[in-house]
Coordinates of C-alpha atoms and ligand atoms in Angstrom, one line a residue:
X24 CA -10.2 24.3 -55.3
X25 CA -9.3 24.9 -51.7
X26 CA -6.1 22.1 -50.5
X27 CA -5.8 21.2 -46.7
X28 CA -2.6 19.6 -45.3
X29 CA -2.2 16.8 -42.4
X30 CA 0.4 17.0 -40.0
X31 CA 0.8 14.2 -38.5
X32 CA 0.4 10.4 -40.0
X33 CA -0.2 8.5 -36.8
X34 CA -3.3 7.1 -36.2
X35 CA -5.2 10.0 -36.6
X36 CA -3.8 11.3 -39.1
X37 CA -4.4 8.1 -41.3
X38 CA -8.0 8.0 -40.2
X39 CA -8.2 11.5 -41.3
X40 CA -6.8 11.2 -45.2
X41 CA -9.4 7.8 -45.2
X42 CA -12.5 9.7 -44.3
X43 CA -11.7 12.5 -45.9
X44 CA -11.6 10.5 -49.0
X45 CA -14.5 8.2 -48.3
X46 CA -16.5 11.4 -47.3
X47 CA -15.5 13.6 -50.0
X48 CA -18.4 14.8 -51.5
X49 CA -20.6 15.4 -48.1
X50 CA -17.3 17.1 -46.9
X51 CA -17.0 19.5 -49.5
X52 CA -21.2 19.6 -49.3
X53 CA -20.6 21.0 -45.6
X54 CA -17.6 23.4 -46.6
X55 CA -19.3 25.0 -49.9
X56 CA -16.8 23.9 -52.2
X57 CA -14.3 21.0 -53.1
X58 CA -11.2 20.3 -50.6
X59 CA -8.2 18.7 -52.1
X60 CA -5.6 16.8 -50.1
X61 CA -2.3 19.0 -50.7
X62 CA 0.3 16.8 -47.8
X63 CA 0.7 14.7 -45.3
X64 CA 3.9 16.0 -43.0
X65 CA 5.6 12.8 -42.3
X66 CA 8.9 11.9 -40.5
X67 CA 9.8 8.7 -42.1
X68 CA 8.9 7.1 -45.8
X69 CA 5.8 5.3 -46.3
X70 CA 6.2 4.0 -50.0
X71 CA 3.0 1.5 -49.7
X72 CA 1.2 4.2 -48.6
X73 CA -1.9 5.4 -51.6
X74 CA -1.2 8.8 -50.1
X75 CA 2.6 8.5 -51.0
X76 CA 2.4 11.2 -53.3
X77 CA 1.5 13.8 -50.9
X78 CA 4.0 13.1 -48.4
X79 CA 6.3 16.1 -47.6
X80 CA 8.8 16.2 -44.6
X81 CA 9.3 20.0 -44.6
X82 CA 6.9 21.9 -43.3
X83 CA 8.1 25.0 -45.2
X84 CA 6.6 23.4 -48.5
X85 CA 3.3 23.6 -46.9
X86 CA 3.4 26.7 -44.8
X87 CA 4.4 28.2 -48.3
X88 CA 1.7 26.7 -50.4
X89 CA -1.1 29.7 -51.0
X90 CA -3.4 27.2 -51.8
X91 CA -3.5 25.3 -48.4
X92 CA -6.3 27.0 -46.7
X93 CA -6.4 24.4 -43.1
X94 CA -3.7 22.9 -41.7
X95 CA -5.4 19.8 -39.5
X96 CA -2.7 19.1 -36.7
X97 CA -2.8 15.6 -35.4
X98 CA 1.0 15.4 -34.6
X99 CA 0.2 15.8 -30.8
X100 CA 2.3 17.0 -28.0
X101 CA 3.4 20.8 -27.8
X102 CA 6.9 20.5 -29.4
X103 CA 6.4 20.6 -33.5
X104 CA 3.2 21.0 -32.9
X105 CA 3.0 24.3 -31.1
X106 CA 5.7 25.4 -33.9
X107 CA 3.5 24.3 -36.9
X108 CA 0.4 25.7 -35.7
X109 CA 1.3 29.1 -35.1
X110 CA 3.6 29.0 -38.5
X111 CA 0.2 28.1 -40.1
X112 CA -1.9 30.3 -38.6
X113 CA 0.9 33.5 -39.7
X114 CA 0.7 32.4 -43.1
X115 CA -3.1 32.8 -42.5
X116 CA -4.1 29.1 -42.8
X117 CA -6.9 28.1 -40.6
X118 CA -5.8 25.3 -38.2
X119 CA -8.0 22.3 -36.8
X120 CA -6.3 20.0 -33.9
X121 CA -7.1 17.0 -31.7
X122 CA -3.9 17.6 -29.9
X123 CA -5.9 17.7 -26.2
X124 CA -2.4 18.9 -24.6
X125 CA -1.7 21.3 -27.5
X126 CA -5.1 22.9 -26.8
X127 CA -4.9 22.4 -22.8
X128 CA -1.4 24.7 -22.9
X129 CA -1.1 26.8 -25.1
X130 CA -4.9 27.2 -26.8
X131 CA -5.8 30.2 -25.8
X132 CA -2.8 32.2 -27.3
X133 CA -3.1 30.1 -30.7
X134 CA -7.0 31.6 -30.5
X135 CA -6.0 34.9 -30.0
X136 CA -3.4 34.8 -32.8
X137 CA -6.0 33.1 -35.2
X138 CA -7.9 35.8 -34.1
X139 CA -5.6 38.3 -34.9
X140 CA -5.1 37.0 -38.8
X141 CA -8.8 36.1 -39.1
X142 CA -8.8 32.3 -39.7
X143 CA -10.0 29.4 -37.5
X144 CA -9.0 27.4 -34.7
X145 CA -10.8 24.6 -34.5
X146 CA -10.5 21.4 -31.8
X147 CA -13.5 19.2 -32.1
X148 CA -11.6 16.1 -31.9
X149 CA -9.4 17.3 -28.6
X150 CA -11.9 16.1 -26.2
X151 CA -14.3 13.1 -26.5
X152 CA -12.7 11.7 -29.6
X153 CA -16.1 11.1 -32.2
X154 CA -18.7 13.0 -29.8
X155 CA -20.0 16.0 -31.0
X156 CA -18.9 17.9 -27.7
X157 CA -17.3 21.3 -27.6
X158 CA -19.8 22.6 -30.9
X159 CA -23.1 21.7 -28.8
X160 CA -21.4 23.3 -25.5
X161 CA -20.2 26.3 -27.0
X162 CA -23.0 26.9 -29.4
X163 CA -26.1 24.9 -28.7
X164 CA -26.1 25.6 -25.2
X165 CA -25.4 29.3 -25.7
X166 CA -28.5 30.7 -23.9
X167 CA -27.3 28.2 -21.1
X168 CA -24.9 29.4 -17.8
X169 CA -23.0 26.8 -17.5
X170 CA -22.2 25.1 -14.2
X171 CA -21.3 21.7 -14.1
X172 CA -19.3 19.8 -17.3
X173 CA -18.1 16.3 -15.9
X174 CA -17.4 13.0 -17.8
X175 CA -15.3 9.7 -18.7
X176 CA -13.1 11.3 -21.1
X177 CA -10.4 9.0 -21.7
X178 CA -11.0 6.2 -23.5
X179 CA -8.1 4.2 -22.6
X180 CA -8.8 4.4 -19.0
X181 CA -12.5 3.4 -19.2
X182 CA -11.6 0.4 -21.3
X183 CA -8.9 -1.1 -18.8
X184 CA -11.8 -0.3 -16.0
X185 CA -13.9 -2.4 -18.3
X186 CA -12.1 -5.2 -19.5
X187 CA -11.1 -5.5 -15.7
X188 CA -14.8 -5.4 -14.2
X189 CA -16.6 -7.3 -16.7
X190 CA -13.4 -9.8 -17.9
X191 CA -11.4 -10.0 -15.1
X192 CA -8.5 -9.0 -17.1
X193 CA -5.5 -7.8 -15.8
X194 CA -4.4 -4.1 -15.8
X195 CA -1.4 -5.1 -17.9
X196 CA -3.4 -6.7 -20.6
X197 CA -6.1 -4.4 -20.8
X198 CA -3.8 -1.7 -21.1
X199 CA -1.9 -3.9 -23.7
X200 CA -5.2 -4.8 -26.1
X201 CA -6.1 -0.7 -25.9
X202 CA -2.5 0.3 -27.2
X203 CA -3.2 -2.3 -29.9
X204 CA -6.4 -0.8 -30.8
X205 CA -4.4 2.6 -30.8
X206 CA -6.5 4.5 -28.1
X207 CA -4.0 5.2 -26.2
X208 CA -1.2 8.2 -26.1
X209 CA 2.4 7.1 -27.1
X210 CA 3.0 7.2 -23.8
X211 CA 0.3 5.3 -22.3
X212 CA 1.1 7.3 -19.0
X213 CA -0.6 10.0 -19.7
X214 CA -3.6 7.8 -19.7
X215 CA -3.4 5.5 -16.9
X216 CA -2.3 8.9 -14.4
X217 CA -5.3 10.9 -15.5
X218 CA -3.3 13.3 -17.5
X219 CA -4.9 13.5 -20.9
X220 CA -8.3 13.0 -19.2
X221 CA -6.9 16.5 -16.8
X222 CA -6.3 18.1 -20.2
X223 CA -9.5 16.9 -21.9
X224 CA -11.1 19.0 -18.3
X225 CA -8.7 21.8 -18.3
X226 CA -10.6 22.5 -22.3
X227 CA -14.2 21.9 -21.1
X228 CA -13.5 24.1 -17.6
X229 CA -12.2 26.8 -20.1
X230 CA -14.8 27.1 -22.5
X231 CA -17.5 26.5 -19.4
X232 CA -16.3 28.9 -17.5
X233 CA -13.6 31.1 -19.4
X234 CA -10.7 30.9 -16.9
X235 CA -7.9 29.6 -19.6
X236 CA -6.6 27.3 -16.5
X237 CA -3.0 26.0 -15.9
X238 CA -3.8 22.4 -16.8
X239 CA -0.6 21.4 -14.2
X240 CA -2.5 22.9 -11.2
X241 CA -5.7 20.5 -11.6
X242 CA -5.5 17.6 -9.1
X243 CA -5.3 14.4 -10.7
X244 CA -5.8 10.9 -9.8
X245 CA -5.3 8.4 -12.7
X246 CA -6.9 4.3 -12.4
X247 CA -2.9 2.9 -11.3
X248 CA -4.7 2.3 -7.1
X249 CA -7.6 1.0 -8.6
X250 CA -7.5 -3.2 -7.7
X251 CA -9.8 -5.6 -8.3
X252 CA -11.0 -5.5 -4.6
X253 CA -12.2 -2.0 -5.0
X254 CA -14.4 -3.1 -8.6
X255 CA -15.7 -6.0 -6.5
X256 CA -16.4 -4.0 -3.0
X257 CA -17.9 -1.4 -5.6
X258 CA -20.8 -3.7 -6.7
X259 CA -21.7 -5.0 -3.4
X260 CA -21.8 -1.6 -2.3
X261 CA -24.5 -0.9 -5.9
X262 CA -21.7 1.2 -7.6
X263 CA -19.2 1.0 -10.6
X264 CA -15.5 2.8 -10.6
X265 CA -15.2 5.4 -13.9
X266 CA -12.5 7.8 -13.8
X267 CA -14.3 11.4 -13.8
X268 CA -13.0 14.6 -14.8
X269 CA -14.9 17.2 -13.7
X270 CA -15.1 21.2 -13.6
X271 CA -17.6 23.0 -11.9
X272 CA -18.6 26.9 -11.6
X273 CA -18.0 28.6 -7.8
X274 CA -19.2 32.0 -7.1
X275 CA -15.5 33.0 -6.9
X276 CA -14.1 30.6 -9.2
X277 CA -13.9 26.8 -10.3
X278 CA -13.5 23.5 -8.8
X279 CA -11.5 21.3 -11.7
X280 CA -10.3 17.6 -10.8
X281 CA -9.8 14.0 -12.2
X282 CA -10.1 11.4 -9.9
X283 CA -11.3 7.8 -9.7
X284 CA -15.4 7.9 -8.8
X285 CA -17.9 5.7 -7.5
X286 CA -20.9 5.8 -9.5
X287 CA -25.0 4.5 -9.0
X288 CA -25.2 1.4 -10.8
X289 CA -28.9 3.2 -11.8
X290 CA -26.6 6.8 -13.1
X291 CA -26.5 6.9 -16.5
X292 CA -22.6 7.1 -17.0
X293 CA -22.0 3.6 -15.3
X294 CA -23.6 2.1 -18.6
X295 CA -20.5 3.7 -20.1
X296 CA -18.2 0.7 -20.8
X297 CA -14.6 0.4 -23.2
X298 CA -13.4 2.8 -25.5
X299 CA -16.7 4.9 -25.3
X300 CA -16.7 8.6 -23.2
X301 CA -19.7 10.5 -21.6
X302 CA -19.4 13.9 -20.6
X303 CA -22.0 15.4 -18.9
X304 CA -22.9 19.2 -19.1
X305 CA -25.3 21.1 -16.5
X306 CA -26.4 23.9 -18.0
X307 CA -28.9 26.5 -16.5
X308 CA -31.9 26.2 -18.8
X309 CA -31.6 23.1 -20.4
X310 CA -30.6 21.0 -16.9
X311 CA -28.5 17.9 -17.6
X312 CA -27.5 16.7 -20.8
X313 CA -25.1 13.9 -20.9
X314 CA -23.6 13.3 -24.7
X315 CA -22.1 10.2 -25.3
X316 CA -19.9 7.9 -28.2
X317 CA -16.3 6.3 -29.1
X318 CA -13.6 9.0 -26.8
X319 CA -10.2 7.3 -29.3
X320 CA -9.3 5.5 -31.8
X321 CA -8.6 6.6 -35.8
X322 CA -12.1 7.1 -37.5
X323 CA -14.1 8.1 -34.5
X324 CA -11.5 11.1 -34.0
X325 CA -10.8 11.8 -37.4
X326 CA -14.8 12.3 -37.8
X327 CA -14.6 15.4 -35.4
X328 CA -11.1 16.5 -36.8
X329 CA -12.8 16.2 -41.1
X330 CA -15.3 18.2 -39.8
X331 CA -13.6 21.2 -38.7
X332 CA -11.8 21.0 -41.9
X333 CA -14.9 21.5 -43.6
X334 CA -16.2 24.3 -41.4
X335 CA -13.0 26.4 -41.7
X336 CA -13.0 26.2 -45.3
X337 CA -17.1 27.3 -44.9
X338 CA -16.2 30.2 -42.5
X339 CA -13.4 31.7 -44.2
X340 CA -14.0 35.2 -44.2
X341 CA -15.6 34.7 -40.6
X342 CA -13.8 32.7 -38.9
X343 CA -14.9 29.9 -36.4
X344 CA -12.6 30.5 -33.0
X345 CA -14.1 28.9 -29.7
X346 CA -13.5 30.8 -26.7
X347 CA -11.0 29.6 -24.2
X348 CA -11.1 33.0 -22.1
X349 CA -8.1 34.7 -20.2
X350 CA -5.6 33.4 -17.8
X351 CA -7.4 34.7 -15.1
X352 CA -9.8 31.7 -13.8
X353 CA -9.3 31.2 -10.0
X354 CA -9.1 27.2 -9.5
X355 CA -10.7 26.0 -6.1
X356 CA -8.8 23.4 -3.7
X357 CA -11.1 19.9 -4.8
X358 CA -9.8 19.4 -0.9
X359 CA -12.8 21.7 -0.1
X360 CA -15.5 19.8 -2.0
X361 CA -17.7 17.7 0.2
X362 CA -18.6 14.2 -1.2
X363 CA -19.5 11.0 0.2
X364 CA -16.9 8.6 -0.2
X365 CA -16.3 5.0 -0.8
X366 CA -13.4 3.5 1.3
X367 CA -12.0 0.2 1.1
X368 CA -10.3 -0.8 4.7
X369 CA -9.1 -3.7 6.8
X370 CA -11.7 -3.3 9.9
X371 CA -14.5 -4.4 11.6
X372 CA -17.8 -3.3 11.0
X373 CA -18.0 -1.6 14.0
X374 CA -14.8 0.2 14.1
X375 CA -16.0 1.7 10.5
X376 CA -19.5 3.0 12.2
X377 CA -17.2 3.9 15.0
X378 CA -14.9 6.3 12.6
X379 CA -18.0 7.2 9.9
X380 CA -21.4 7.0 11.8
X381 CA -23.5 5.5 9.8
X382 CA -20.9 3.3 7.4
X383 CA -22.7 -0.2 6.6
X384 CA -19.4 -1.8 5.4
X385 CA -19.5 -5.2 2.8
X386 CA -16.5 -7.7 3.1
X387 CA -14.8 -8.8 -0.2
X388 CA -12.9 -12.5 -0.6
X389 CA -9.0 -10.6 -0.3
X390 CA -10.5 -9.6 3.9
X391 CA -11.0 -5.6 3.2
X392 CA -14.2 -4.3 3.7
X393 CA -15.5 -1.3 1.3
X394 CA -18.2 0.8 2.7
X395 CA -19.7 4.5 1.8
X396 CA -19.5 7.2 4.1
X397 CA -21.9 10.5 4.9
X398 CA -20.6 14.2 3.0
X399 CA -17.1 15.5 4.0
X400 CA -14.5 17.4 2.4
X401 CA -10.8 15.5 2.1
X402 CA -8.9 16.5 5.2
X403 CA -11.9 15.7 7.3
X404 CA -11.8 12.2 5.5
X405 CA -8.2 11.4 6.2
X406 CA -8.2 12.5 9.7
X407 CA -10.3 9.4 9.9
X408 CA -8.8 6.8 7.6
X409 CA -6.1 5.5 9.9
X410 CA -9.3 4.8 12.5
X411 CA -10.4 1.8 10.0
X412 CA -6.8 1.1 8.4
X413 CA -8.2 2.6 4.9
X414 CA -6.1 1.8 2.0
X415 CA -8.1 3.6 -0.7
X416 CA -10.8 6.2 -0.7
X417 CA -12.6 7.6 -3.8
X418 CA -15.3 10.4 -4.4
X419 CA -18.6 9.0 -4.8
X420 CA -20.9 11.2 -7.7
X421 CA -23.7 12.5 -6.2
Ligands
HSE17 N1 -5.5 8.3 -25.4 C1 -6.7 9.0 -25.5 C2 -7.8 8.2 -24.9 C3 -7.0 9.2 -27.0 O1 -7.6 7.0 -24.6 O2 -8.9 8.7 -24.7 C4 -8.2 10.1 -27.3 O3 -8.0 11.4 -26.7

């Protein structure tokens, strides 16, 4: 009987012990033999808990427990973490994460030092919460070059867009109802500023492309600018606002970015409403494949996290360790990348055909007129923003 621990009991890791009790015989079906819960590293007492028994608050007890096999890590952040994973993986325990930031930083060298002691690193649930993700990009699309990986890929973002677009709610509330639902970070800042959804890129542009990129040199744009007057300029104009993150292959490097985005009412990612993610992958034989389902929240991640659990138990021996390349990738100024753009201004119509040839703007009830101009990179488009008074300007996808 192989035993796996859970560090972590936040809201992943309680997810995690329920379906991997509700799931137990399937799990154990997918690993080849029967998994055992051995802990749950906690920091505090939980005596109503039905897992109460298993709580330990030292990790020593389970990095010294030959029976543990996989360590799932769903503490998050790189302090403990960090420690606990590589503690794990030198007492030659496999280790599964949804830790996104863990991953983002300091992957790579957790790969090479699973490699090293020949167990797994596995981290399903790090981007796209439930979706099935980095196993169909790294495997399924093996006979695929990949160029272009791009997606709504935090949940908490897209449900605030949402909830503000379809409800009218307020940024504040939105944000509140989403913490309730626990899809957002303890620090909700990480969402709302485009960090976790740069992290979640930073992961796919790695395993796309190989480069192991320094996640703090990624341009990012969270939803904080986005106001009600750009969602209502937006669908005069035929578009919706999603915040994208998106990596894409150069011939001498990458472009990786998370920004706000315009997108075709008619593109398939503008369906994409609330707590669900998209990513879309572009792949060099297959073309476009866009995978989509629940991006946070307990079950939905704990589906992807059970699931590495039971493939490290089923490949140990040969171990399962996704490749996040070498810290050599060359990241591209997004500056550089021509788009159209949308751009909400105070102007007349024809002082915004006078500045962008071409711009058809549409007048919303606060005054400010949004309109779409032709393809430009970013300096050329803020040379001309003070031309039309433009107060926001965001990429518009293809
Ligand atoms: N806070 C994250 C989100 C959780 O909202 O997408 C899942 O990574």
């Amino acid at each position: 009987m192989i035993k796996y621990a859970i560090l972590g009991f936040g809201t992943v890791g309680g997810g995690l012990a329920e379906v991997m009790a509700d799931q137990k015989e399937k799990l154990a079906a997918a690993a080849g033999q029967s998994m055992e819960l051995g802990y749950i590293l906690v920091r505090r007492d939980y005596p109503d808990s039905p897992w109460r028994d298993k709580l330990v608050r030292d990790f020593a007890v389970i990095e010294s427990d030959p029976d543990v096999a996989v360590v799932a890590e769903v503490i998050g952040g790189v302090g403990a973490a960090y420690e606990y994973s590589r503690r794990a993986i030198l007492a030659g325990k496999s280790v599964v994460s949804s830790n996104k930031e863990l991953v983002a930083v300091h992957g790579a060298e957790l790969a090479a030092l699973a490699k090293e002691h020949g167990v797994s690193y596995l981290f399903e649930g790090s981007v796209g919460g439930g979706i099935p993700l980095l196993r169909p990009l790294c495997r399924c699309l093996a006979a695929n070059r990949i160029d272009e990986v791009y997606g709504i890929l935090n949940g908490t973002t897209n449900y605030i867009l949402t909830a503000m677009d379809t409800q009218g709610q307020t940024f504040a509330d939105a944000l509140k109802k989403a913490q309730e639902l626990g899809y957002a970070e303890a620090d909700p800042t990480a969402d709302v500023e485009g960090i976790d959804a740069c992290r979640k890129t930073a992961i796919l542009a790695d395993l796309s492309f190989g480069g192991n990129l320094d996640v703090t040199a990624i341009p990012t744009r969270g939803i904080t600018s986005v106001t009600p007057a750009d969602l209502e300029l937006a669908h005069a104009l035929g578009y919706t606002v999603k915040l994208l993150g998106r990596a894409a292959r150069a011939e001498d490097g990458c472009f990786a970015f998370v920004e706000p985005h315009l997108i075709p009412q008619d593109h398939i990612l503008a369906s994409v409403n609330g707590v669900m993610n998209a990513c879309a992958i572009r792949g060099s034989a297959v073309g476009e494949v866009v995978l989509c389902g629940p991006g946070a929240g307990a079950h939905p991640t704990a589906s992807a996290v059970a699931a590495d659990i039971a493939d490290a138990v089923r490949h140990m021996g040969s171990p399962m360790i996704p490749d996040l390349g070498a810290p050599n990738g060359k990241l591209l100024p997004a500056e550089a990348l021509c788009s159209r753009w949308y751009v909400r201004a105070q102007c007349a119509p024809e002082d915004a055909a006078g500045a962008f040839p071409g711009a058809a703007p549409v007048y919303g009830v606060s005054g400010e007129c949004g309109f779409i101009t032709g393809p430009m990179d970013r300096r050329a488009l803020e040379a001309r923003l003070a031309a039309v008074d433009g107060r926001a300007a965001y990429r518009v996808l293809a």
